[in-house]
Amino acid sequence: MDKYVYSGKHWSELKFYDHMMTDALIKHILGLSRYGMSDAGEVFEVMGQMKSADERDWALAWGGMAERLKRNAARSESRGKKVSASSAYLRAASYYRFALASFSDVNDPVMEEYTRESISCYRKYLGLSGYPGEAIEIPYENTVLSGYFYRSPAAGEKAPLIILTPGRDTLGEDTVWVYDEALKRGIHCIVVEGPGQGAALRLKKIPFRKDWEKVVSPIVDYAAMIPGVDMDRIALMGISFGGYLVPRAAAFEKRIKLCIANPGNISWGKSIGGALEMAQKMPKALRPSMVDGLVRDYAWKHGVENSIDAVIRELKKYDNSDILDKLTCRTLVMDASADINPGEAKKFYDAINCPKEYMLFDDETMGQTHTQMGCYASASERLFDWIEDNL
C-alpha cells in the first residue's frame, strides 16, 4: 500500500476567526473536551450566539452557556444525581473561565462575577466527582495565592511533583492536559495562579512581576509540608507566558530538578514589545484593530498606565538574558512549528548551557500550534514519556 501523502491543509491552518487570539482560544476550548471541560455542540452553539467578535459579546455568550449549565447542575444535584451534576458543574466552570480569557474591561461587573462563579462551580465539581484535587492557599507576601493540589491515586509512598505556571490568557484549570495526565502516571501536581493570573489578578488586583522566583519559592516551601511529596523530584513547568517565567524561577530556586518551558523564550518583552513598537510607528488608522485591545490587556495585567509607551517600557523588563547561565537543572524546551513567535524557543534552547533537550511539535507529530492548543493528546503523550524518563 502506498504511503499516505498529505495533500490538503493541516488542521492548524483552519481558522474559526480572523482574530488570532480568538481563533486560538476556540481550538484550545475544543481540545479540552477530552477532559470533560467542554462539549463540541455547546462550543459551536456559543459561537453561533455571538453577536460579534467584540470581547464583551464573547464574554456574555460564554457566560450565558455557563448559566444554563449551572442551573442544570443544581437541578441534578438537588435530585442526588452526583455524576450528572459534577459533569455540568465542570463545563459551567470552564465556560465562565473562557468568558474571561479574552475580556479585559476591569470595570465591568462580569469580571468579578464570572471569576467567582467559575471558582464556585469548579469546587462543586471537585466535591461531587471525587476527582483528587483540593483547593489550597499559598502564603505570599502579605496575602495568599489560590491554587489546587492534585494527589495522584497511582502514586507510591513518595512521589514526584510537578508545579504548573499557566500563561497570560488561560487560567489554572486550563492546564488539565498536564495535571490529569500526571495523575495517571503517579505524579502529584500543584497549580497556582500567580500575580497577573486568574483570581490573583481579577479579585486581588495583583499584577505580574518579572522576578518569578518570588512566586515559585513559596510554592516549593508549601510542597515540603505535603505528605507523600518527594522533594528530590520536583519539576516546574510553565505554559505560554509561563514558559518564559519559569526558567528564571528555576535559575534561583535550586530545589527544582526539572524545568519545562513551553515554549522557551529569552526575552518575552522583546518579542511582544518589538511588535508593539512596529505598530506604534504606523498611522493609527492603519494599525491592526487588535493592537488597542492588546495594549489595554497588557497594561491591566502588568499594572501600568494604559498607553503603548508604558506597556513597551514595562515589557522591556521581561528579559532573561542575564540569568541564562544560572539555569543549571535539566531543562526541556518545547516548541511548535506554527507558534506565534517562531524561532524564539530554539534561540532560548541554544543559549542555555544546562543539561537540556529540545522537543519540536510539527505537522507530522501534531501539536504544532502555540502550546499545543487543540491537540493535547499527542502533546501529553510525548511530554510525559520524557518526564517519566527524567523525573
Tab-separated table of C-alpha atoms in Angstrom:
chain	number	residue	atom	x	y	z
A	1	MET	CA	0.000	0.000	0.000
A	2	ASP	CA	1.333	3.422	-0.915
A	3	LYS	CA	2.206	5.668	1.993
A	4	TYR	CA	-0.442	8.314	2.553
A	5	VAL	CA	0.638	11.705	1.221
A	6	TYR	CA	-0.779	14.888	2.733
A	7	SER	CA	-2.364	16.971	0.016
A	8	GLY	CA	-4.688	19.376	1.798
A	9	LYS	CA	-4.463	21.806	4.691
A	10	HIS	CA	-3.176	20.818	8.086
A	11	TRP	CA	-5.664	21.365	10.921
A	12	SER	CA	-3.607	24.228	12.357
A	13	GLU	CA	-4.245	26.204	9.159
A	14	LEU	CA	-8.029	26.032	9.536
A	15	LYS	CA	-9.478	29.234	11.002
A	16	PHE	CA	-12.631	29.811	13.041
A	17	TYR	CA	-11.934	33.552	13.364
A	18	ASP	CA	-9.640	36.083	11.699
A	19	HIS	CA	-8.608	37.382	15.147
A	20	MET	CA	-5.570	35.279	16.112
A	21	MET	CA	-6.320	35.149	19.847
A	22	THR	CA	-9.996	34.257	19.416
A	23	ASP	CA	-9.184	31.539	16.897
A	24	ALA	CA	-6.551	30.019	19.203
A	25	LEU	CA	-8.943	30.026	22.146
A	26	ILE	CA	-11.615	28.123	20.214
A	27	LYS	CA	-9.077	25.410	19.344
A	28	HIS	CA	-7.989	25.310	22.984
A	29	ILE	CA	-11.594	25.023	24.187
A	30	LEU	CA	-12.361	22.199	21.758
A	31	GLY	CA	-9.164	20.452	22.847
A	32	LEU	CA	-10.347	20.424	26.457
A	33	SER	CA	-13.385	18.311	25.527
A	34	ARG	CA	-11.044	15.326	26.018
A	35	TYR	CA	-11.149	16.131	29.742
A	36	GLY	CA	-14.875	16.851	30.018
A	37	MET	CA	-14.315	20.601	30.285
A	38	SER	CA	-16.242	21.398	27.120
A	39	ASP	CA	-18.609	19.733	24.682
A	40	ALA	CA	-18.386	20.377	20.947
A	41	GLY	CA	-22.085	21.130	20.458
A	42	GLU	CA	-22.079	23.646	23.296
A	43	VAL	CA	-18.956	25.326	21.908
A	44	PHE	CA	-20.475	25.693	18.447
A	45	GLU	CA	-23.740	26.927	19.975
A	46	VAL	CA	-21.854	29.691	21.788
A	47	MET	CA	-20.064	30.637	18.583
A	48	GLY	CA	-23.397	30.841	16.815
A	49	GLN	CA	-24.902	33.020	19.548
A	50	MET	CA	-22.112	35.612	19.464
A	51	LYS	CA	-23.327	38.888	18.034
A	52	SER	CA	-19.787	39.898	17.074
A	53	ALA	CA	-16.129	39.191	17.883
A	54	ASP	CA	-16.223	42.052	20.406
A	55	GLU	CA	-14.783	40.923	23.743
A	56	ARG	CA	-17.958	41.720	25.691
A	57	ASP	CA	-20.115	39.774	23.236
A	58	TRP	CA	-17.615	36.931	23.630
A	59	ALA	CA	-17.908	37.089	27.427
A	60	LEU	CA	-21.699	37.244	27.524
A	61	ALA	CA	-22.109	34.374	25.056
A	62	TRP	CA	-19.907	32.064	27.139
A	63	GLY	CA	-21.461	33.344	30.354
A	64	GLY	CA	-24.927	32.530	29.035
A	65	MET	CA	-23.957	28.924	28.330
A	66	ALA	CA	-22.314	28.688	31.758
A	67	GLU	CA	-25.503	29.929	33.451
A	68	ARG	CA	-27.589	27.328	31.619
A	69	LEU	CA	-25.286	24.517	32.709
A	70	LYS	CA	-25.088	25.759	36.285
A	71	ARG	CA	-28.887	25.570	36.506
A	72	ASN	CA	-28.826	22.056	35.063
A	73	ALA	CA	-26.133	21.041	37.537
A	74	ALA	CA	-28.036	22.433	40.514
A	75	ARG	CA	-31.176	20.600	39.385
A	76	SER	CA	-29.288	17.309	39.131
A	77	GLU	CA	-27.587	17.888	42.464
A	78	SER	CA	-30.930	18.543	44.197
A	79	ARG	CA	-32.103	15.124	42.945
A	80	GLY	CA	-28.985	13.357	44.180
A	81	LYS	CA	-27.603	12.817	40.670
A	82	LYS	CA	-23.964	13.458	41.541
A	83	VAL	CA	-22.401	12.245	38.285
A	84	SER	CA	-24.592	14.437	36.076
A	85	ALA	CA	-24.251	17.397	38.452
A	86	SER	CA	-20.469	17.208	38.627
A	87	SER	CA	-20.181	16.927	34.836
A	88	ALA	CA	-22.362	20.010	34.270
A	89	TYR	CA	-20.610	21.984	37.017
A	90	LEU	CA	-17.237	21.267	35.388
A	91	ARG	CA	-18.341	22.584	31.998
A	92	ALA	CA	-20.068	25.586	33.603
A	93	ALA	CA	-16.834	26.426	35.417
A	94	SER	CA	-14.965	26.158	32.128
A	95	TYR	CA	-17.339	28.411	30.209
A	96	TYR	CA	-17.228	31.105	32.907
A	97	ARG	CA	-13.448	30.850	32.686
A	98	PHE	CA	-13.390	31.015	28.883
A	99	ALA	CA	-15.599	34.096	29.024
A	100	LEU	CA	-12.766	35.950	30.734
A	101	ALA	CA	-9.903	34.616	28.602
A	102	SER	CA	-10.461	37.372	26.042
A	103	PHE	CA	-12.000	40.056	28.255
A	104	SER	CA	-10.130	42.994	29.783
A	105	ASP	CA	-12.741	45.537	30.939
A	106	VAL	CA	-11.764	45.669	34.612
A	107	ASN	CA	-14.738	47.906	35.461
A	108	ASP	CA	-17.380	45.573	34.055
A	109	PRO	CA	-19.119	43.654	36.873
A	110	VAL	CA	-18.979	40.400	34.898
A	111	MET	CA	-15.213	40.311	35.542
A	112	GLU	CA	-15.631	39.567	39.234
A	113	GLU	CA	-18.952	37.758	38.852
A	114	TYR	CA	-17.664	35.206	36.332
A	115	THR	CA	-14.408	34.714	38.237
A	116	ARG	CA	-16.268	33.823	41.419
A	117	GLU	CA	-18.799	31.655	39.577
A	118	SER	CA	-16.039	29.711	37.837
A	119	ILE	CA	-14.304	29.016	41.145
A	120	SER	CA	-17.586	28.031	42.818
A	121	CYS	CA	-18.645	25.648	40.040
A	122	TYR	CA	-15.215	24.034	39.823
A	123	ARG	CA	-15.105	23.386	43.563
A	124	LYS	CA	-18.605	21.901	43.434
A	125	TYR	CA	-17.355	19.634	40.661
A	126	LEU	CA	-14.426	18.503	42.820
A	127	GLY	CA	-16.702	17.843	45.787
A	128	LEU	CA	-19.250	15.828	43.825
A	129	SER	CA	-16.987	13.936	41.447
A	130	GLY	CA	-14.329	12.714	43.825
A	131	TYR	CA	-11.609	13.971	41.475
A	132	PRO	CA	-8.405	14.039	43.573
A	133	GLY	CA	-7.995	17.808	43.792
A	134	GLU	CA	-8.253	20.169	46.747
A	135	ALA	CA	-8.158	23.949	46.994
A	136	ILE	CA	-5.014	25.342	48.620
A	137	GLU	CA	-3.710	28.762	49.602
A	138	ILE	CA	-0.016	29.600	49.290
A	139	PRO	CA	1.284	32.261	51.724
A	140	TYR	CA	2.637	35.060	49.549
A	141	GLU	CA	3.961	38.346	50.917
A	142	ASN	CA	1.028	39.938	52.788
A	143	THR	CA	-1.668	37.775	51.174
A	144	VAL	CA	-2.210	34.276	49.732
A	145	LEU	CA	-2.281	32.843	46.217
A	146	SER	CA	-5.048	30.400	45.347
A	147	GLY	CA	-4.450	27.082	43.678
A	148	TYR	CA	-5.067	23.360	43.758
A	149	PHE	CA	-3.116	20.337	44.888
A	150	TYR	CA	-3.863	17.209	42.876
A	151	ARG	CA	-2.826	13.967	44.588
A	152	SER	CA	-2.204	11.046	42.247
A	153	PRO	CA	-4.164	7.896	43.153
A	154	ALA	CA	-1.422	5.940	41.345
A	155	ALA	CA	1.421	7.399	43.449
A	156	GLY	CA	3.628	5.427	45.771
A	157	GLU	CA	4.516	6.379	49.341
A	158	LYS	CA	6.828	9.095	47.986
A	159	ALA	CA	6.046	10.535	44.571
A	160	PRO	CA	7.350	13.314	42.331
A	161	LEU	CA	5.590	16.659	41.984
A	162	ILE	CA	5.004	18.999	39.051
A	163	ILE	CA	4.366	22.676	39.819
A	164	LEU	CA	2.458	24.351	36.980
A	165	THR	CA	2.536	28.010	35.999
A	166	PRO	CA	-0.220	28.956	33.494
A	167	GLY	CA	0.118	31.747	30.939
A	168	ARG	CA	-1.247	35.254	30.493
A	169	ASP	CA	-4.612	34.421	28.999
A	170	THR	CA	-5.725	30.997	30.191
A	171	LEU	CA	-6.302	30.138	33.849
A	172	GLY	CA	-5.075	27.411	36.175
A	173	GLU	CA	-7.689	24.775	35.358
A	174	ASP	CA	-6.740	25.039	31.678
A	175	THR	CA	-3.547	23.114	32.458
A	176	VAL	CA	-5.686	19.965	32.879
A	177	TRP	CA	-3.907	18.319	29.946
A	178	VAL	CA	-0.801	18.271	32.130
A	179	TYR	CA	-2.111	17.633	35.641
A	180	ASP	CA	-4.660	14.982	34.608
A	181	GLU	CA	-2.032	13.065	32.661
A	182	ALA	CA	0.433	13.400	35.555
A	183	LEU	CA	-2.048	11.856	37.991
A	184	LYS	CA	-2.420	8.784	35.770
A	185	ARG	CA	1.343	8.299	35.942
A	186	GLY	CA	1.788	8.546	39.704
A	187	ILE	CA	2.867	12.199	39.775
A	188	HIS	CA	1.288	14.807	42.066
A	189	CYS	CA	0.604	18.357	40.813
A	190	ILE	CA	0.251	21.856	42.205
A	191	VAL	CA	-1.366	24.512	40.031
A	192	VAL	CA	-1.192	28.083	41.315
A	193	GLU	CA	-2.411	31.291	39.686
A	194	GLY	CA	0.320	33.780	40.465
A	195	PRO	CA	0.450	37.569	40.121
A	196	GLY	CA	-1.143	38.700	36.864
A	197	GLN	CA	-3.143	35.489	36.524
A	198	GLY	CA	-6.611	34.216	37.355
A	199	ALA	CA	-8.112	35.198	40.681
A	200	ALA	CA	-4.893	36.877	41.849
A	201	LEU	CA	-5.407	39.488	39.140
A	202	ARG	CA	-9.186	39.586	38.879
A	203	LEU	CA	-10.097	39.518	42.573
A	204	LYS	CA	-6.958	40.776	44.337
A	205	LYS	CA	-5.668	43.145	41.634
A	206	ILE	CA	-2.118	41.724	41.825
A	207	PRO	CA	-0.271	42.312	38.517
A	208	PHE	CA	2.592	40.325	37.006
A	209	ARG	CA	6.131	40.603	38.337
A	210	LYS	CA	9.325	39.735	36.492
A	211	ASP	CA	11.151	38.026	39.399
A	212	TRP	CA	9.049	34.858	39.282
A	213	GLU	CA	11.274	33.059	41.779
A	214	LYS	CA	9.495	35.147	44.438
A	215	VAL	CA	6.312	33.318	43.414
A	216	VAL	CA	7.718	29.802	42.989
A	217	SER	CA	9.814	29.539	46.169
A	218	PRO	CA	6.755	29.900	48.469
A	219	ILE	CA	5.064	27.135	46.453
A	220	VAL	CA	8.069	24.842	46.948
A	221	ASP	CA	8.014	25.699	50.678
A	222	TYR	CA	4.350	24.687	50.765
A	223	ALA	CA	5.065	21.446	48.892
A	224	ALA	CA	7.604	20.477	51.564
A	225	MET	CA	4.735	20.238	54.074
A	226	ILE	CA	2.589	17.894	51.952
A	227	PRO	CA	2.822	14.225	52.975
A	228	GLY	CA	3.947	11.941	50.169
A	229	VAL	CA	5.800	14.534	48.059
A	230	ASP	CA	9.361	13.570	47.162
A	231	MET	CA	11.240	16.853	47.491
A	232	ASP	CA	14.133	15.432	45.459
A	233	ARG	CA	11.881	15.046	42.416
A	234	ILE	CA	10.211	18.379	41.729
A	235	ALA	CA	9.533	19.654	38.217
A	236	LEU	CA	8.479	23.184	37.306
A	237	MET	CA	6.541	23.702	34.081
A	238	GLY	CA	5.404	26.963	32.517
A	239	ILE	CA	2.933	27.281	29.648
A	240	SER	CA	2.858	30.193	27.167
A	241	PHE	CA	3.989	33.293	29.127
A	242	GLY	CA	4.618	30.842	31.955
A	243	GLY	CA	7.226	29.230	29.694
A	244	TYR	CA	9.148	32.492	29.801
A	245	LEU	CA	8.681	32.945	33.566
A	246	VAL	CA	9.749	29.548	34.934
A	247	PRO	CA	13.389	29.410	33.739
A	248	ARG	CA	14.172	32.469	35.831
A	249	ALA	CA	12.477	30.869	38.835
A	250	ALA	CA	14.440	27.632	38.322
A	251	ALA	CA	17.670	29.604	37.981
A	252	PHE	CA	17.306	30.837	41.568
A	253	GLU	CA	15.211	28.067	43.189
A	254	LYS	CA	17.656	25.156	43.293
A	255	ARG	CA	15.149	22.661	44.718
A	256	ILE	CA	13.755	22.351	41.192
A	257	LYS	CA	15.105	19.224	39.462
A	258	LEU	CA	13.446	19.678	36.064
A	259	CYS	CA	12.382	22.851	34.261
A	260	ILE	CA	9.949	22.629	31.342
A	261	ALA	CA	9.482	25.748	29.226
A	262	ASN	CA	6.553	25.553	26.786
A	263	PRO	CA	7.704	27.386	24.780
A	264	GLY	CA	11.097	28.791	25.756
A	265	ASN	CA	11.789	32.473	25.240
A	266	ILE	CA	14.812	34.585	26.179
A	267	SER	CA	13.017	37.912	26.103
A	268	TRP	CA	9.219	37.989	26.055
A	269	GLY	CA	9.425	41.762	26.245
A	270	LYS	CA	11.478	41.939	23.065
A	271	SER	CA	9.109	39.624	21.202
A	272	ILE	CA	5.880	41.425	22.134
A	273	GLY	CA	7.321	44.879	22.745
A	274	GLY	CA	9.018	44.812	19.335
A	275	ALA	CA	5.702	44.094	17.625
A	276	LEU	CA	4.088	46.969	19.523
A	277	GLU	CA	6.922	49.317	18.548
A	278	MET	CA	6.321	48.464	14.899
A	279	ALA	CA	2.592	49.119	15.328
A	280	GLN	CA	3.376	52.416	17.094
A	281	LYS	CA	5.201	53.682	14.007
A	282	MET	CA	2.155	53.091	11.823
A	283	PRO	CA	-0.538	55.745	11.362
A	284	LYS	CA	-3.285	54.963	13.864
A	285	ALA	CA	-5.810	54.434	11.090
A	286	LEU	CA	-3.625	51.684	9.626
A	287	ARG	CA	-2.831	49.828	12.843
A	288	PRO	CA	-4.309	46.335	13.201
A	289	SER	CA	-7.558	46.518	15.158
A	290	MET	CA	-6.267	44.144	17.817
A	291	VAL	CA	-3.433	46.480	18.919
A	292	ASP	CA	-5.547	48.714	21.173
A	293	GLY	CA	-7.054	45.706	22.911
A	294	LEU	CA	-3.626	44.121	23.310
A	295	VAL	CA	-2.215	47.282	24.886
A	296	ARG	CA	-5.176	47.567	27.273
A	297	ASP	CA	-4.784	43.900	28.254
A	298	TYR	CA	-1.036	44.161	28.890
A	299	ALA	CA	-1.438	47.414	30.826
A	300	TRP	CA	-4.008	45.810	33.124
A	301	LYS	CA	-2.111	42.571	33.680
A	302	HIS	CA	1.210	44.315	34.276
A	303	GLY	CA	-0.170	47.141	36.378
A	304	VAL	CA	0.884	50.090	34.225
A	305	GLU	CA	-0.793	53.032	32.510
A	306	ASN	CA	-2.979	52.153	29.526
A	307	SER	CA	-0.670	53.522	26.845
A	308	ILE	CA	1.510	51.865	24.261
A	309	ASP	CA	4.623	53.648	25.593
A	310	ALA	CA	4.018	52.487	29.172
A	311	VAL	CA	3.439	48.907	28.064
A	312	ILE	CA	6.584	48.843	25.913
A	313	ARG	CA	8.670	50.203	28.808
A	314	GLU	CA	7.284	47.578	31.184
A	315	LEU	CA	7.777	44.710	28.770
A	316	LYS	CA	11.462	45.565	28.338
A	317	LYS	CA	11.939	44.402	31.943
A	318	TYR	CA	10.926	40.866	30.943
A	319	ASP	CA	14.290	39.689	29.674
A	320	ASN	CA	16.092	36.592	30.943
A	321	SER	CA	19.386	37.225	29.134
A	322	ASP	CA	21.242	37.887	32.374
A	323	ILE	CA	20.189	34.675	34.143
A	324	LEU	CA	20.649	32.060	31.423
A	325	ASP	CA	23.987	30.925	32.864
A	326	LYS	CA	22.357	30.471	36.290
A	327	LEU	CA	19.936	27.838	34.978
A	328	THR	CA	21.609	24.561	35.978
A	329	CYS	CA	18.825	21.953	36.282
A	330	ARG	CA	17.830	19.665	33.402
A	331	THR	CA	15.581	21.688	31.096
A	332	LEU	CA	13.122	20.685	28.393
A	333	VAL	CA	12.332	23.331	25.795
A	334	MET	CA	9.087	22.695	23.931
A	335	ASP	CA	8.445	24.355	20.591
A	336	ALA	CA	5.840	24.354	17.826
A	337	SER	CA	6.312	24.885	14.109
A	338	ALA	CA	3.216	27.125	13.913
A	339	ASP	CA	3.982	29.100	17.085
A	340	ILE	CA	3.077	32.785	17.240
A	341	ASN	CA	6.766	33.612	17.912
A	342	PRO	CA	8.563	31.268	15.510
A	343	GLY	CA	12.208	30.583	16.266
A	344	GLU	CA	12.233	32.069	19.779
A	345	ALA	CA	12.166	28.734	21.623
A	346	LYS	CA	15.126	27.401	19.610
A	347	LYS	CA	17.112	30.562	20.380
A	348	PHE	CA	16.434	30.005	24.077
A	349	TYR	CA	17.469	26.357	23.817
A	350	ASP	CA	20.716	27.273	22.057
A	351	ALA	CA	21.505	29.951	24.661
A	352	ILE	CA	21.285	27.784	27.810
A	353	ASN	CA	24.184	25.592	28.941
A	354	CYS	CA	22.497	23.266	31.442
A	355	PRO	CA	21.569	19.640	30.636
A	356	LYS	CA	18.849	20.196	28.049
A	357	GLU	CA	16.574	18.704	25.429
A	358	TYR	CA	14.515	20.236	22.621
A	359	MET	CA	11.058	18.923	21.694
A	360	LEU	CA	9.526	20.242	18.472
A	361	PHE	CA	5.890	19.663	17.550
A	362	ASP	CA	5.262	19.963	13.814
A	363	ASP	CA	2.740	18.859	11.182
A	364	GLU	CA	3.961	15.282	11.425
A	365	THR	CA	3.988	14.965	15.226
A	366	MET	CA	0.898	17.204	15.669
A	367	GLY	CA	0.560	19.823	18.382
A	368	GLN	CA	2.148	22.393	16.066
A	369	THR	CA	0.160	25.337	17.465
A	370	HIS	CA	1.270	27.606	20.318
A	371	THR	CA	1.447	25.452	23.493
A	372	GLN	CA	-0.142	22.599	21.506
A	373	MET	CA	-3.584	24.217	21.771
A	374	GLY	CA	-6.232	21.860	20.457
A	375	CYS	CA	-4.008	18.784	20.185
A	376	TYR	CA	-3.411	17.817	23.789
A	377	ALA	CA	-3.464	14.028	23.359
A	378	SER	CA	-0.277	13.730	21.304
A	379	ALA	CA	1.314	16.600	23.240
A	380	SER	CA	0.799	14.980	26.646
A	381	GLU	CA	1.984	11.589	25.376
A	382	ARG	CA	5.334	12.943	24.166
A	383	LEU	CA	5.747	15.229	27.160
A	384	PHE	CA	5.129	12.553	29.770
A	385	ASP	CA	7.294	9.954	28.068
A	386	TRP	CA	10.113	12.449	28.627
A	387	ILE	CA	9.045	13.344	32.174
A	388	GLU	CA	8.856	9.690	33.210
A	389	ASP	CA	12.398	9.140	31.915
A	390	ASN	CA	13.785	12.171	33.737
A	391	LEU	CA	11.780	12.600	36.966
